[in-house]
Coordinates of C-alpha atoms in Angstrom, one line a residue:
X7 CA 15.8 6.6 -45.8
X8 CA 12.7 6.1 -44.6
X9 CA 11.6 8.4 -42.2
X10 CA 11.3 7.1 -38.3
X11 CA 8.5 6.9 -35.5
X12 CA 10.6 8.5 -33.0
X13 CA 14.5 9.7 -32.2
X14 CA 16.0 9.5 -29.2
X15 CA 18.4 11.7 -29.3
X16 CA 22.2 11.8 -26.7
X17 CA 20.8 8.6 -24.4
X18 CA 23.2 6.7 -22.5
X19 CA 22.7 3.3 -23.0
X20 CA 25.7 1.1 -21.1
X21 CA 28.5 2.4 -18.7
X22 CA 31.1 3.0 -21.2
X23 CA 29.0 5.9 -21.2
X24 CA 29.4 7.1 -24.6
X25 CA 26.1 8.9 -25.6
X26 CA 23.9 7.6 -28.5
X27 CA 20.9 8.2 -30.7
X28 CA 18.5 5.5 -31.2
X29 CA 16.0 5.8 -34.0
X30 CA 12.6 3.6 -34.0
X31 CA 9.7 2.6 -36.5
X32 CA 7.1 0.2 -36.5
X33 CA 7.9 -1.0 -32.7
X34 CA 11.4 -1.9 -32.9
X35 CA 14.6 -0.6 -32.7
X36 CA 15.9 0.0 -36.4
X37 CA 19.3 2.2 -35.7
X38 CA 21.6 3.0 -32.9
X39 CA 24.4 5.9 -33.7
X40 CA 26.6 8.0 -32.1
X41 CA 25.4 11.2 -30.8
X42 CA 26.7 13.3 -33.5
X43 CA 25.9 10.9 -36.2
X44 CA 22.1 12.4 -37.2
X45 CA 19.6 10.2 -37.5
X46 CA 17.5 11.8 -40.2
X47 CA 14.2 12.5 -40.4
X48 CA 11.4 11.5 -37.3
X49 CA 8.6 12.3 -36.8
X50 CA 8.6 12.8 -33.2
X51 CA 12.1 13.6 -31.2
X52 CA 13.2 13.2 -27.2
X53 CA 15.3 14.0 -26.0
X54 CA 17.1 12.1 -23.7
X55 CA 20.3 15.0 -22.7
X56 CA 22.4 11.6 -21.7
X57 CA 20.1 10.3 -19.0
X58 CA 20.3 6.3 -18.6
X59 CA 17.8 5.2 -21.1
X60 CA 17.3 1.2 -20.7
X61 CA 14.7 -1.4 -21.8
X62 CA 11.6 -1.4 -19.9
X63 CA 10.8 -3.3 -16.9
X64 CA 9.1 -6.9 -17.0
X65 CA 6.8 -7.3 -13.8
X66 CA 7.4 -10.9 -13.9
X67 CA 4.6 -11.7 -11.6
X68 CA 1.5 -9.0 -10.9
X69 CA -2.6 -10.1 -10.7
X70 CA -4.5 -7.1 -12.2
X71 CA -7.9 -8.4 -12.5
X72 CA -8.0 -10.7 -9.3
X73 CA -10.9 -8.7 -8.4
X74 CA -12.8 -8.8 -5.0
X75 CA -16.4 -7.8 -6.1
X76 CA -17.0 -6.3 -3.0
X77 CA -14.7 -3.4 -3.9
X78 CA -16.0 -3.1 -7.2
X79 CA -17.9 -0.1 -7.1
X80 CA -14.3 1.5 -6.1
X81 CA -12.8 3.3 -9.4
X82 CA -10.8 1.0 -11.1
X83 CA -11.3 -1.9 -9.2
X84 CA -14.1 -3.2 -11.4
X85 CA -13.6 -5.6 -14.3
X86 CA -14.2 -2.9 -16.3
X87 CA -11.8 -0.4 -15.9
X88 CA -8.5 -2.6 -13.5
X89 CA -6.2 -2.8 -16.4
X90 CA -7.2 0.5 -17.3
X91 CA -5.7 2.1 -14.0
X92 CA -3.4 -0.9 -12.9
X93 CA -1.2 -0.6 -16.1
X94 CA -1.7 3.5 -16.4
X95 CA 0.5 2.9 -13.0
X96 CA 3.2 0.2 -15.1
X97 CA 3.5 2.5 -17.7
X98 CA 4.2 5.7 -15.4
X99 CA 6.6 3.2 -13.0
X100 CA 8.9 1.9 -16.5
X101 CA 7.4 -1.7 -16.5
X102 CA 6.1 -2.0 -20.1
X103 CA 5.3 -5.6 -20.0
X104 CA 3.8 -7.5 -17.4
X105 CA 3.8 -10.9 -16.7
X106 CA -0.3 -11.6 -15.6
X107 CA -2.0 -14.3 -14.3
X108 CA -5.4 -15.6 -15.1
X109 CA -8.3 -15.1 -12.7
X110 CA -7.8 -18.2 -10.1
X111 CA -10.6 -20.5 -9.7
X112 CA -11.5 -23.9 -9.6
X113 CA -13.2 -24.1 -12.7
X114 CA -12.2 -24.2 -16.3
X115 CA -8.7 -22.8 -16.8
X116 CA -8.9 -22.4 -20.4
X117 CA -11.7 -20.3 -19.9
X118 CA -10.4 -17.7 -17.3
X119 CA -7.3 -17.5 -19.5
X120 CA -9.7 -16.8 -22.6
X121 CA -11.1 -14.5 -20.2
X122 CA -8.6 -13.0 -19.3
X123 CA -7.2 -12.0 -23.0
X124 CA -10.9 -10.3 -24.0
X125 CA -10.8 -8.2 -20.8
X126 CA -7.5 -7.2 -21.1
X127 CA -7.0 -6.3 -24.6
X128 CA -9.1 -3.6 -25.2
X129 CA -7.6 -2.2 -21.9
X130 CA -4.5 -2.5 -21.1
X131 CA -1.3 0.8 -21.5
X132 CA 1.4 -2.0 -21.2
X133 CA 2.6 -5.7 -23.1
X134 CA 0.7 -8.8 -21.5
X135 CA 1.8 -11.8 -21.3
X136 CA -0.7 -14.0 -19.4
X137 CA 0.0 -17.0 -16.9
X138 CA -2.3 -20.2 -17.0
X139 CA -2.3 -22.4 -13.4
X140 CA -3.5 -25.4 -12.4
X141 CA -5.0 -26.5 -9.1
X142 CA -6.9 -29.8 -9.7
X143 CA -7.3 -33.0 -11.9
X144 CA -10.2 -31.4 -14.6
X145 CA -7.4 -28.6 -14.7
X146 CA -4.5 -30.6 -15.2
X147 CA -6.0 -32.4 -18.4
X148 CA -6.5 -29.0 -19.7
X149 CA -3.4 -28.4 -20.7
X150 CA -3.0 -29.4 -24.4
X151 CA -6.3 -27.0 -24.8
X152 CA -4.6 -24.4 -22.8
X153 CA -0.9 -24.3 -24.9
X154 CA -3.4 -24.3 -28.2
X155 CA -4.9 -21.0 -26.8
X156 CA -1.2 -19.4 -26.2
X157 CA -0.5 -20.6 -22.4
X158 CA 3.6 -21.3 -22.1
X159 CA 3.4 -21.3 -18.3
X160 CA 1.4 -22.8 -15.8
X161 CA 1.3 -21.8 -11.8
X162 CA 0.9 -24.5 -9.4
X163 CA 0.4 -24.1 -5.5
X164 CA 1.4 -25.9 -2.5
X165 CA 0.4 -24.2 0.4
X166 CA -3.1 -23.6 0.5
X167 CA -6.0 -25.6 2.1
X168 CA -9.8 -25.4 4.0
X169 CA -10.8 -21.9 4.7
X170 CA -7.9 -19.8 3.8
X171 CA -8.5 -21.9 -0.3
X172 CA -12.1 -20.6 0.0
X173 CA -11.2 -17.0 1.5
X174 CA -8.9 -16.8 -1.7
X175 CA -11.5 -17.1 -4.3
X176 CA -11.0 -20.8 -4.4
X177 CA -7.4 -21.3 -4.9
X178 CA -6.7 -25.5 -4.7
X179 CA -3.1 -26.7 -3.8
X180 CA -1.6 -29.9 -5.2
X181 CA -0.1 -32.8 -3.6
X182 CA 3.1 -34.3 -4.6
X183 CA 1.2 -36.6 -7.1
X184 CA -0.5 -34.4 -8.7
X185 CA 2.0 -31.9 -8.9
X186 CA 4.8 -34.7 -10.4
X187 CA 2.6 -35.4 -12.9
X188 CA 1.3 -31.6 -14.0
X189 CA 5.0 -31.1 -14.7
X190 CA 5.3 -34.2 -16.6
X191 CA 2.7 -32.3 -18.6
X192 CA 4.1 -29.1 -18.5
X193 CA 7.0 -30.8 -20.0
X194 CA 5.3 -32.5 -22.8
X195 CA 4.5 -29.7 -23.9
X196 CA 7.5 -27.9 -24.2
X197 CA 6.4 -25.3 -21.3
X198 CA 7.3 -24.0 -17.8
X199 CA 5.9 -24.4 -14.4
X200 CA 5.7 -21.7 -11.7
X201 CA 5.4 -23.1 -8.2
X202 CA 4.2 -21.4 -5.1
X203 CA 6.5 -23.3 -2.6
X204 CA 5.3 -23.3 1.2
X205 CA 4.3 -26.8 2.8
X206 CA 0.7 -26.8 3.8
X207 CA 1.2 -28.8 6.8
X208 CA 3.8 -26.5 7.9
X209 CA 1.6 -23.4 7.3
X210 CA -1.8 -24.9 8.8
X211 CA -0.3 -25.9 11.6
X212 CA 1.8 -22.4 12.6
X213 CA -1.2 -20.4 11.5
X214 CA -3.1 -22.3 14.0
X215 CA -0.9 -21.9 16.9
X216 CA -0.4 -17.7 15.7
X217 CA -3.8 -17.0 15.3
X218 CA -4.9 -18.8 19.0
X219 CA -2.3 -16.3 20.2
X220 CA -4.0 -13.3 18.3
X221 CA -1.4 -12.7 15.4
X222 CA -1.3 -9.2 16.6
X223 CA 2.1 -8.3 14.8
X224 CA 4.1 -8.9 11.2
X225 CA 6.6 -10.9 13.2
X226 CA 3.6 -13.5 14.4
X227 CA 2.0 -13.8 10.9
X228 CA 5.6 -14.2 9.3
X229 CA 5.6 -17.3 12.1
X230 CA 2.7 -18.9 11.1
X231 CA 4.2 -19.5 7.0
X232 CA 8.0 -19.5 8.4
X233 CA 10.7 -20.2 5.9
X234 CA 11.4 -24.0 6.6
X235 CA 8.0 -23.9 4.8
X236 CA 9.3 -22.8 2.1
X237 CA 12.4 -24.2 2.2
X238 CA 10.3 -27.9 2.6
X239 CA 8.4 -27.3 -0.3
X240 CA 11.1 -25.5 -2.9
X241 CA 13.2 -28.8 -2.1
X242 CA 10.4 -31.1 -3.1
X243 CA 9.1 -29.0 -6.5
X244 CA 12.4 -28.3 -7.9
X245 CA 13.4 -32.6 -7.0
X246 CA 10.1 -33.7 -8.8
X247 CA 11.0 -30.9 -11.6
X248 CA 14.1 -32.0 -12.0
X249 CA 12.8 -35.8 -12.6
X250 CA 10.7 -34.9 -14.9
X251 CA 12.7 -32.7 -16.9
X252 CA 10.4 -29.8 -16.5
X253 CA 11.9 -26.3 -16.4
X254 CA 10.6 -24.3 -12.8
X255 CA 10.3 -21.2 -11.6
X256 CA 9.6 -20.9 -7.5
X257 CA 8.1 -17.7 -7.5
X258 CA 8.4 -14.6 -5.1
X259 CA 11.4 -16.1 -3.2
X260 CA 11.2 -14.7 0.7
X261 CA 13.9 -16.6 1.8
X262 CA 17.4 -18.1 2.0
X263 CA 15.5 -21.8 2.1
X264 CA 14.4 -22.1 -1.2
X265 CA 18.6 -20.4 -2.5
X266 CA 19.2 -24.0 -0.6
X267 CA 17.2 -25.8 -1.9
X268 CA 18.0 -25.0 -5.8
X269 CA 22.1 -25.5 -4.6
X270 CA 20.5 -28.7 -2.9
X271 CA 18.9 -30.6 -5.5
X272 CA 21.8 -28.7 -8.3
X273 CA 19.3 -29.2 -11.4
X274 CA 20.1 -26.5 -14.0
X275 CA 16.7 -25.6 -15.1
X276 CA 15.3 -23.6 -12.3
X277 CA 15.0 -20.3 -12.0
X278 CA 14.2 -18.0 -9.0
X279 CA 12.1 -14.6 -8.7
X280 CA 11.6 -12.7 -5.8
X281 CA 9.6 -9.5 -5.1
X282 CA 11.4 -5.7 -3.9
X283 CA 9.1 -6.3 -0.9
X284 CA 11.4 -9.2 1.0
X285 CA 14.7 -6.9 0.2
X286 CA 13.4 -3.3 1.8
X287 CA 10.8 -4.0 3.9
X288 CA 10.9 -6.2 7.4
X289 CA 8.7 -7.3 10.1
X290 CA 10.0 -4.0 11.5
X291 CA 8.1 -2.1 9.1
X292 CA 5.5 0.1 10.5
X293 CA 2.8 -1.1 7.9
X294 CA 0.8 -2.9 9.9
X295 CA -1.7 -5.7 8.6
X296 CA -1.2 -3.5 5.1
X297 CA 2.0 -5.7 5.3
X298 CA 0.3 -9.1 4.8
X299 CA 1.7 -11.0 1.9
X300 CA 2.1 -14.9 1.4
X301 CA 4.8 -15.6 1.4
X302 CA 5.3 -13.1 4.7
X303 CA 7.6 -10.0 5.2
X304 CA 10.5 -11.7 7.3
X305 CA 13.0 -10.0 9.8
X306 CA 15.7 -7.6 9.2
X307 CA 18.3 -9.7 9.3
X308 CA 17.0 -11.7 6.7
X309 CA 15.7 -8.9 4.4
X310 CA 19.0 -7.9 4.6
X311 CA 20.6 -11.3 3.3
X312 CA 18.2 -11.8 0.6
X313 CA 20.3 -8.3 -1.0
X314 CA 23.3 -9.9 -0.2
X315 CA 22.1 -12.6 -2.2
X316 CA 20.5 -10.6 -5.0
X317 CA 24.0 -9.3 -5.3
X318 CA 25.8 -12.6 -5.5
X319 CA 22.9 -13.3 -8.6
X320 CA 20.7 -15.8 -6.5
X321 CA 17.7 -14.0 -8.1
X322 CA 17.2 -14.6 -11.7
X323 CA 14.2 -11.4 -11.9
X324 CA 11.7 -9.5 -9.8
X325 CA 8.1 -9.6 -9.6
X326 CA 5.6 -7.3 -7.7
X327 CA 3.4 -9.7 -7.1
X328 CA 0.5 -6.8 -7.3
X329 CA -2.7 -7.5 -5.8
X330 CA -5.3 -4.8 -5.7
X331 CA -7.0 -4.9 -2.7
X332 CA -7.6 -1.8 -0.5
X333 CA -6.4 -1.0 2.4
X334 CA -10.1 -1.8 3.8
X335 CA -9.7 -5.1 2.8
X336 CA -6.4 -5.2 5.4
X337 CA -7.6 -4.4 8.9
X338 CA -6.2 -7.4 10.4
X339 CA -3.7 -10.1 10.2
X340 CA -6.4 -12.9 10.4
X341 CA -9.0 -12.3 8.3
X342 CA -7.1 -9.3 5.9
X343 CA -6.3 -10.6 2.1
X344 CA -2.7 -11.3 2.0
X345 CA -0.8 -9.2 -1.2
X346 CA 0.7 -5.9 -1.8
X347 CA 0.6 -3.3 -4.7
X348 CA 3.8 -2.6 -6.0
X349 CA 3.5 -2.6 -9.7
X350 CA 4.0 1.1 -10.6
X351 CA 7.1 1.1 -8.3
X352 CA 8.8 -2.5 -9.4
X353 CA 11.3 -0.6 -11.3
X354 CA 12.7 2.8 -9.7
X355 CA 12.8 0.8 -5.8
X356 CA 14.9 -2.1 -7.8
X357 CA 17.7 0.5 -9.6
X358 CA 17.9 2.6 -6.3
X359 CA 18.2 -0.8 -4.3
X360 CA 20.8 -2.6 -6.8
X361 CA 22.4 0.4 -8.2
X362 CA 22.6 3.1 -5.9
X363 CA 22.4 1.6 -2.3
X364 CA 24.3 -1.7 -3.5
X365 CA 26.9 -0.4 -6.0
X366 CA 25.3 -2.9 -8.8
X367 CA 26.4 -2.1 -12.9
X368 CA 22.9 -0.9 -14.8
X369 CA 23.7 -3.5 -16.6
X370 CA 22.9 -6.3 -13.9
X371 CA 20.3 -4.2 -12.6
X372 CA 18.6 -4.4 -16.4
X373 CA 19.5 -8.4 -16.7
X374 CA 17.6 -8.7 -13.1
X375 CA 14.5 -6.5 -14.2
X376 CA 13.9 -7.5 -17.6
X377 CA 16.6 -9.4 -19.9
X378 CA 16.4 -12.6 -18.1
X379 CA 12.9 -12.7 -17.5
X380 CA 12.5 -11.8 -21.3
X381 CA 15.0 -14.8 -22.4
X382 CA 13.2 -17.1 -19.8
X383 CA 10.0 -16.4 -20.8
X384 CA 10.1 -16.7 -24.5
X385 CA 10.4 -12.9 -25.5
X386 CA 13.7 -12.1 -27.0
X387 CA 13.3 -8.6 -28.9
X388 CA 12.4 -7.5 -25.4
X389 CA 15.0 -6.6 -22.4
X390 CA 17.6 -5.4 -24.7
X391 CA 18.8 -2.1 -26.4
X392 CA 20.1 -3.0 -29.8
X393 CA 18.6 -3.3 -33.4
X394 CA 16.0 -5.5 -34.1
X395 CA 14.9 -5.2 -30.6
X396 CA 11.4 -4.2 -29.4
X397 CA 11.7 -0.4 -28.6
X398 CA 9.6 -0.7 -25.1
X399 CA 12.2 1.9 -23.6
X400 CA 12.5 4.0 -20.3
X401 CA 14.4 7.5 -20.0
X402 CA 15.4 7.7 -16.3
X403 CA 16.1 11.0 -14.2
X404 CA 17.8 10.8 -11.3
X405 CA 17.8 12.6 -8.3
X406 CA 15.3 12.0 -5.1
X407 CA 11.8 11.3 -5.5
X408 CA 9.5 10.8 -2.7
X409 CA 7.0 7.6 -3.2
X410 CA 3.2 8.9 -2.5
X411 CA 0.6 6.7 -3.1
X412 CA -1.9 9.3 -3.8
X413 CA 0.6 10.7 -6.7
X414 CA 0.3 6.6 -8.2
X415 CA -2.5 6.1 -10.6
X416 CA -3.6 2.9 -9.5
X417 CA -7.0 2.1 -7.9
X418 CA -5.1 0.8 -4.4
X419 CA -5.3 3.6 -1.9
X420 CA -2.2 2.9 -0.3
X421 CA 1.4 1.7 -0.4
X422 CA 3.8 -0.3 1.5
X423 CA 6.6 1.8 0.4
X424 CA 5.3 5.2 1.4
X425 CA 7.8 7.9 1.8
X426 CA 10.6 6.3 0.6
X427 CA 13.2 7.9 -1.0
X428 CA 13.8 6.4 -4.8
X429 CA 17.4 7.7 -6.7
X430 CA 15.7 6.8 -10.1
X431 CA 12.5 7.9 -11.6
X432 CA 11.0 7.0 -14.7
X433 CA 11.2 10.7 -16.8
X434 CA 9.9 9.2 -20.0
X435 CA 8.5 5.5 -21.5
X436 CA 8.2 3.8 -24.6
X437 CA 6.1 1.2 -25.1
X438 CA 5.7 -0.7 -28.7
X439 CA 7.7 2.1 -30.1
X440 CA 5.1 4.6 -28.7
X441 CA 6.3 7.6 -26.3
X442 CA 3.4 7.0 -24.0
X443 CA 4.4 8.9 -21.0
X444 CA 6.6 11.9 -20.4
X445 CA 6.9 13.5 -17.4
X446 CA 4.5 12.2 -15.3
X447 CA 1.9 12.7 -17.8
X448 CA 0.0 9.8 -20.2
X449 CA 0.8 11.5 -23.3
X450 CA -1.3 8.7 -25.8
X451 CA -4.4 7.6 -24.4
X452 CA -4.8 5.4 -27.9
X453 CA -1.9 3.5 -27.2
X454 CA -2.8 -0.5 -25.8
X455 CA -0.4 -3.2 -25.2
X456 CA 0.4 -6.4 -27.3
X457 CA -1.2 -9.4 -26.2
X458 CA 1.9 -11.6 -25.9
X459 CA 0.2 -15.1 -26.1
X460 CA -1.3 -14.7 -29.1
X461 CA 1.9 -14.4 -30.7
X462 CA 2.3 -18.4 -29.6
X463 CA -1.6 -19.0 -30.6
X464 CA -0.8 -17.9 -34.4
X465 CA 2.5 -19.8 -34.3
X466 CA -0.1 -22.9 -33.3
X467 CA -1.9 -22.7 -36.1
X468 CA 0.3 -22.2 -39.0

């Protein structure tokens, strides 16, 4: 037999909880045995001592290298060195593929999705798969170029307008007309749409009326983008979707409204993510203007039905939505950037959420944070432990552990989730069939991430 990469060695991999070995080479998973059946020879062994060992998480929807160049003498927030420390943090958090998307502008697509691959590649600790957008008419005829350079998914947004577009680097909204016919598009092409749903009228016109008041508070700046917003604008992207026969995602779900508005419109080929932000944190949250994220933190009463929902299996997966602004770019509710870091933590605050504070299988839990999203999104061998699969792997130790943002290696100085107390913690991950960290240490400083799109680019060209 030929020897293996790696044995993992008395893992538990599903609640029947009989333990097994799992033996890896060349980035997949080539053998799975019982734990006295031996392997044979590896060249590297862990061993898991039956701890949960499941597939690693996808971050479904994160924006390392949506850099503010004012920061960018900050380590690790230059274009230089983000997906350096940004995916150090995936790797050390269990997410070993993330879901990225291209630098937002107004200019060429194609080109900030090129861009985005060369900066990227020769950076990056985890698997990238990279998200193209469009947010005008140049953009929109870019598409056939776009799928020819590996794009499958394209973001489109609805909300954003005048100064708040500008303050963003640019980002341009689309009406209903434009956005009917970028999925007709989409569709041609045998790809998917990702839709940013929150009316713009609603929002300009609340965010008017909050900020003449001051918007002192998380519960005013959750009023001026409330959740008819995005209840309005779910109803009319997944409707125009559906009549063009375009599959959609409405990403980073804060709200029951847009849950309607998929039973509403009851077309099959919509899928919903949200973000571990709208389940455990609140406009009760003592975060202050750190807490600004678009779409906003709601009220307690509605962070709590969005997990009743995520139970029921509303949610198809999870994103962090990760920005990378620090926290001196948050002073204030008015003029502070709006996102939250949260990729190094996607994982172990979604398994102590679904598993251990709402009595959720692993199993469901690993369907929520990775097998649907890899099936979704075009990436079968991932989100699974079985042979033939991709070996990206995570060894869990349970037990409390204390979120510190000064113990996460990314370049964002803070965290929304400080001192919270997580019941799973990644002990050890495997990435491409790499053990690359092991308690809480990078143990390959070689290893870098597959480049998922070019996977589709070489199937374009044969």
């Amino acid at each position: 037999m030929t020897e293996l990469d790696l044995a993992i060695t008395r893992a538990r991999i599903d609640s029947a909880g009989e333990l097994r070995n799992i033996g890896v080479r060349a980035g997949r998973i080539v053998a799975i045995t019982s734990a006295d059946e031996p392997l044979g020879a590896a060249r590297a062994v862990l061993e898991a001592d039956g701890r949960w060992t499941i597939p690693g998480a996808i971050d479904t929807h994160s924006h390392v290298g949506e850099l503010a160049p004012e920061y960018s003498h900050v380590p690790g927030l230059s274009r230089e060195a983000n997906f350096d420390y940004e995916t150090r943090a995936a790797i050390a958090g269990g997410v070993t593929t993330i879901l990225n998307y291209a630098k937002f502008g107004q200019g060429s697509m194609v080109q900030a999705f090129e861009d985005g691959l060369q900066v990227a590649a020769p950076q990056t600790r985890v698997n990238v798969l990279f998200h193209g957008y469009i947010m005008n008419e140049d953009q929109l005829r870019e598409v056939p170029r776009a799928v020819a350079a590996g794009a499958r998914t394209f973001k489109m947004f609805m909300p954003y307008r005048g100064a708040e577009a500008t303050a963003l680097g640019g980002i341009g909204s689309l009406n209903h007309s434009q956005l009917e016919r970028a999925f007709q598009a989409i569709a041609a092409h045998g790809c998917q749409a990702l839709v940013h749903a929150e009316d713009g009228d609603i929002v300009e016109y609340c965010t008017h009326e909050q900020v003449a008041t001051g918007m002192r508070s998380l519960a005013s700046y959750e009023q001026s983008r409330p959740a008819r917003a995005e209840g309005d604008a779910a109803l009319s992207a997944i409707y125009l979707a559906e009549q063009s026969n375009c599959p959609v995602t409405i990403v980073h779900v804060s709200s029951m409204e847009a849950i309607r508005a998929r039973h509403a419109v009851g077309y099959a080929n919509v899928t919903l993510e949200s973000c571990p932000h709208y389940l455990l944190l609140s406009t009760d949250s003592e975060i202050g203007p750190q807490g600004k994220v678009a779409p906003p933190i709601r009220g307690p009463e509605l962070a709590a039905r969005l997990s009743d929902a995520m139970v029921a299996g509303e949610f198809d997966f999870f994103g962090s939505d990760h920005n990378v602004w620090p926290s001196e770019a948050k002073q204030d509710f008015v003029s502070g950037r709006a996102g939250l870091p949260g990729l190094g933590l996607l994982l172990p605050l979604l398994l102590t959420h679904m598993v251990d504070d709402r009595g959720l299988s692993m199993e469901r839990a690993v369907a929520m944070t990775s097998r649907n999203a890899a099936l979704r999104f075009g990436l079968p061998g991932k989100g699974i432990v079985a042979v033939g699969a991709d070996a990206d792997l995570v060894v869990l130790d349970a037990g409390p552990h204390t979120v510190r943002a000064s113990d996460l290696p990314s370049a964002v100085d803070y965290s929304p989730y400080e001192g919270m107390k997580l019941g799973y913690w990644p002990a050890a991950t495997i990435c491409g069939g790499r053990l690359v960290h092991h308690d809480g240490n990078l143990v390959d400083e070689q290893f870098r991430g597959e480049m998922l799109n070019l996977r589709y680019r070489r199937g374009a060209e044969q």
